[in-house]
Amino acid sequence: MIEEIVERIRLSSKYKDINEKTILEIVKIELPKHRNERDLIKAVKSKLHQIHGAFLGSKDVEKVKDLLLVLERGDRNIREIAKEILKLHQSTRERMDIYEEVYRGIFEVTGKPNSVLDLACGLNPFSIPFMNIEGPILYYAYDIDSTLIESINKFLDILSYPRLAKRKDILFEDIEDRTDICFIFKFLPIAERIKKGFSLKLLNSLNSKFLIVSFPLKSISGKEKGMLENYSKTFEPILKEKYKIIKRFIFKNEMFYILIERG
Ligand SMILES: C[S@@+](CC[C@H](N)C(=O)[O-])C[C@H]1O[C@@H](n2cnc3c(N)ncnc32)[C@H](O)[C@@H]1O
């Protein structure tokens, strides 16, 4: 019965590219809370919107594909196209003017990486041209949207990086790769929305030496709602369980932590 519900949800064009495992596990979490199938499906779709659709629409993912075609034809340069892609998503659009400064601030502490793991990456891998690193490096990028992942692999190919983007659920599937640095940008509050305690579970499953975690300081609707105080109070104790905080900094509407694995 659960599998049938997953299939019904995946029939909708909005969810057809989403990892089945993600949908299945959300159905399992929501199942005991609803009395009939209609309410259950509605609740699962609402969760999927909160974790994915609210940030990246299927039309945006299609636009990424088109922009990559322009890049492949050689009409425009990589940084120009990457900028247009990054502007499609609110998180990456907000970082557009600060990307180079953010990465400089991070790599000053961690050193330039040979390998990166970008979890729940969204469009962030398209910011590689703004990292000012000598490539190609190993850039692992995980998200639950298969069309997005295809486009990221195409972009990695254009950069002559190995195609290491994977459609993977980072809460319900294992993360085996050990890298110099792991990025978890604007995701831990989303993990808690799926189920309380999930951010700690995720952090405990990681194997990277340095961890860079960020939090939004404004909601999608632009409200501040004391997010700085809330997120620091809620997440700092969780971050400190396995990692030591080296530095915290704020750029525009985002708070970043640089953490190192405890020895
Ligand atoms: C707020 S966006 C952040 C994107 C990116 N990290 C950034 O800050 O630019 C959240 C992203 O998490 C992805 N996502 C949500 N749940 C996920 C899960 N369980 N596993 C992997 N990715 C997930 C969504 O598809 C979406 O791209």
PDB file of N, CA and C in Angstrom, residues 133 233 242 252:
ATOM      1  N   ILE A 133      39.666  27.932  -7.148  1.00  0.00           N
ATOM      2  CA  ILE A 133      40.560  26.815  -6.818  1.00  0.00           C
ATOM      3  C   ILE A 133      41.135  26.244  -8.107  1.00  0.00           C
ATOM      4  N   LYS A 233      20.980  29.138  19.130  1.00  0.00           N
ATOM      5  CA  LYS A 233      20.623  28.437  20.369  1.00  0.00           C
ATOM      6  C   LYS A 233      20.286  26.967  20.110  1.00  0.00           C
ATOM      7  N   LYS A 242      30.058  16.580  17.657  1.00  0.00           N
ATOM      8  CA  LYS A 242      31.132  15.849  16.974  1.00  0.00           C
ATOM      9  C   LYS A 242      32.208  16.800  16.446  1.00  0.00           C
ATOM     10  N   LYS A 252      25.601  39.001   4.573  1.00  0.00           N
ATOM     11  CA  LYS A 252      24.240  39.323   4.132  1.00  0.00           C
ATOM     12  C   LYS A 252      23.202  38.598   4.983  1.00  0.00           C
TER      13      LYS A 252
END
